[in-house]
XYZ file of C-alpha atoms in Angstrom:
208
model
C 31.431 -1.138 -1.429
C 30.235 2.470 -1.194
C 32.386 5.059 0.495
C 31.039 6.532 3.730
C 30.583 9.878 1.966
C 28.467 8.356 -0.785
C 26.509 6.260 1.665
C 25.939 9.233 3.933
C 24.827 11.358 0.991
C 22.318 8.750 -0.091
C 21.012 8.384 3.448
C 20.479 12.130 3.735
C 18.751 12.250 0.363
C 16.498 9.335 1.279
C 15.604 11.081 4.541
C 14.792 14.281 2.633
C 12.648 12.383 0.156
C 10.821 10.685 3.008
C 9.992 14.087 4.520
C 8.733 15.288 1.151
C 6.605 12.148 0.699
C 5.044 12.619 4.125
C 4.386 16.308 3.536
C 2.901 15.707 0.083
C 0.628 12.844 1.097
C -0.731 14.783 4.077
C -1.411 17.965 2.117
C -2.889 16.222 -0.911
C -5.140 14.143 1.328
C -6.316 17.334 3.024
C -6.896 19.580 0.001
C -6.403 17.623 -3.205
C -3.597 17.392 -5.738
C -4.451 20.469 -7.796
C -4.827 22.745 -4.774
C -1.537 21.664 -3.213
C 1.488 23.751 -4.216
C 5.180 22.958 -4.196
C 5.676 25.852 -1.771
C 3.273 24.230 0.688
C 4.977 20.859 0.371
C 8.378 22.451 1.007
C 7.079 24.403 3.993
C 5.387 21.348 5.525
C 8.559 19.290 5.016
C 10.743 22.029 6.486
C 12.949 22.409 3.418
C 13.601 25.026 0.780
C 11.476 25.014 -2.372
C 14.607 24.298 -4.394
C 15.091 21.078 -2.450
C 11.814 19.777 -3.836
C 12.933 20.410 -7.408
C 16.395 18.998 -6.675
C 14.781 15.675 -5.763
C 11.798 15.714 -8.145
C 11.385 17.444 -11.496
C 7.817 18.526 -10.722
C 4.914 18.077 -8.353
C 3.519 15.370 -10.641
C 6.808 13.464 -10.567
C 6.863 13.755 -6.775
C 3.369 12.293 -6.554
C 4.190 9.516 -9.012
C 7.245 8.570 -6.966
C 5.139 8.776 -3.819
C 2.802 6.154 -5.290
C 5.745 3.930 -6.213
C 7.222 4.313 -2.744
C 3.992 3.681 -0.843
C 2.785 0.697 -2.839
C 6.328 -0.654 -2.753
C 6.210 -0.646 1.041
C 2.837 -2.408 0.972
C 4.104 -5.024 -1.485
C 7.176 -5.683 0.646
C 5.062 -6.131 3.773
C 2.760 -8.597 1.997
C 5.711 -10.579 0.663
C 7.360 -10.654 4.087
C 4.155 -11.928 5.702
C 3.957 -14.782 3.183
C 7.627 -15.675 3.593
C 7.444 -15.642 7.393
C 4.425 -17.961 7.283
C 6.232 -20.371 4.956
C 9.247 -20.447 7.262
C 6.956 -21.402 10.153
C 5.491 -24.214 8.088
C 2.083 -22.582 7.796
C -0.498 -23.309 5.108
C -1.328 -21.068 2.175
C -4.512 -20.010 3.973
C -2.304 -19.029 6.908
C -0.141 -17.032 4.501
C -3.149 -15.190 3.083
C -4.386 -14.494 6.599
C -0.978 -13.101 7.554
C -1.047 -10.929 4.442
C -4.477 -9.591 5.384
C -3.087 -8.554 8.750
C 0.019 -7.044 7.164
C -2.220 -4.991 4.885
C -4.234 -3.727 7.844
C -1.072 -2.815 9.741
C 0.168 -0.868 6.708
C -3.133 0.984 6.331
C -3.275 1.820 10.032
C 0.222 3.271 9.756
C -0.344 5.134 6.477
C -4.065 6.051 6.343
C -3.587 9.211 4.258
C -1.578 7.361 1.628
C -4.172 4.603 1.455
C -6.978 7.117 0.920
C -5.045 8.736 -1.919
C -4.145 5.407 -3.482
C -7.744 4.176 -3.537
C -8.980 7.534 -4.886
C -6.416 7.522 -7.685
C -7.388 4.009 -8.764
C -10.711 5.440 -9.947
C -9.196 8.305 -11.956
C -8.110 7.711 -15.541
C -6.920 11.173 -16.596
C -3.733 11.331 -14.551
C -0.261 11.297 -16.085
C 0.799 8.669 -13.561
C -2.053 6.242 -14.307
C 0.228 3.734 -16.017
C 2.633 3.824 -13.082
C -0.244 3.274 -10.685
C -1.395 0.222 -12.625
C 2.109 -1.251 -12.624
C 2.644 -0.879 -8.878
C -0.878 -2.157 -8.175
C -0.147 -5.267 -10.229
C 3.044 -5.820 -8.245
C 1.113 -5.868 -4.967
C -1.642 -8.114 -6.327
C 0.952 -10.433 -7.880
C 2.262 -11.327 -4.419
C -1.201 -12.577 -3.460
C -1.567 -14.337 -6.805
C 1.660 -16.228 -6.143
C 0.358 -17.638 -2.857
C -2.949 -18.599 -4.467
C -1.220 -20.393 -7.365
C 0.986 -22.329 -4.968
C -2.125 -23.305 -3.023
C -3.795 -24.562 -6.191
C -0.686 -26.529 -7.148
C -0.427 -28.275 -3.784
C -4.147 -29.039 -3.675
C -4.997 -26.679 -0.829
C -7.210 -24.552 -3.089
C -9.637 -25.611 -5.785
C -8.394 -25.566 -9.366
C -11.632 -23.792 -10.256
C -10.742 -20.520 -8.552
C -9.878 -17.542 -10.730
C -6.479 -16.710 -9.255
C -6.185 -13.227 -10.742
C -9.673 -12.105 -9.783
C -9.494 -13.723 -6.343
C -6.204 -11.942 -5.600
C -7.697 -8.602 -6.643
C -10.767 -9.293 -4.516
C -8.668 -10.051 -1.432
C -6.599 -6.885 -1.821
C -9.749 -4.860 -2.430
C -11.440 -6.393 0.606
C -8.610 -5.293 2.861
C -8.460 -1.772 1.402
C -12.186 -1.104 1.590
C -12.679 -2.711 5.002
C -9.732 -0.816 6.438
C -10.894 2.537 5.082
C -14.360 1.891 6.487
C -12.733 1.006 9.809
C -10.647 4.177 9.855
C -13.489 6.475 8.794
C -16.574 5.026 10.476
C -15.513 2.513 13.117
C -12.297 3.902 14.621
C -13.204 2.485 18.021
C -12.473 -1.006 16.712
C -8.997 -2.436 17.240
C -6.826 -3.843 14.482
C -7.340 -7.280 16.043
C -11.131 -6.892 15.727
C -10.939 -5.976 12.048
C -8.433 -8.714 11.300
C -10.601 -11.313 13.040
C -13.637 -10.333 10.937
C -11.708 -10.520 7.661
C -10.053 -13.754 8.762
C -13.483 -15.352 9.168
C -14.418 -14.303 5.652
C -11.135 -15.614 4.278
C -11.512 -18.968 5.963
C -15.203 -19.389 5.153
C -16.400 -19.244 8.742
C -19.234 -16.734 8.339
C -22.116 -19.194 7.992
C -23.869 -20.623 11.012
C -24.446 -24.311 11.783
C -26.590 -26.152 9.271
């Protein structure tokens, strides 16, 4: 078991890192990665410039760790939604629906991070590209797991492409949520979730 001193030190460091993540994501979303300086990040976070370098070797390392941290939170929320649904005895469709909502809740809470994450997915010249691909795969893998279980228990067709379907579901939530935040902010989270839920459950066609 950790001593209280060690535990307290880690807690303080985690709190400092969280402030730096929040400062960096806000500034980079506002003015871009290249235009954002370490001095600005330190000032926005309310710490000394040396504190930034104590926690991260460079601005690039800070941003790479920010991506790991943010996508890690998203992955954990998706996994928790699936586990909670299973504990309630819900179906795999219910689990996917719960994950859609969890993704929307995450994006509503961290809109600046989501904008950066989606933008970085399209760039291939960044030093952190490999890290971004790894953390993306971790998030998508949670959805893939639910889909595979659904195929195995007969809830989903064996013909579905699990990998592509999982990517499509994650992409649907990201794009729909960004559109919601940017162009339809008057809509509630419940409204957006209901629309995506209908798509997920195949209830968009009218009576035949």
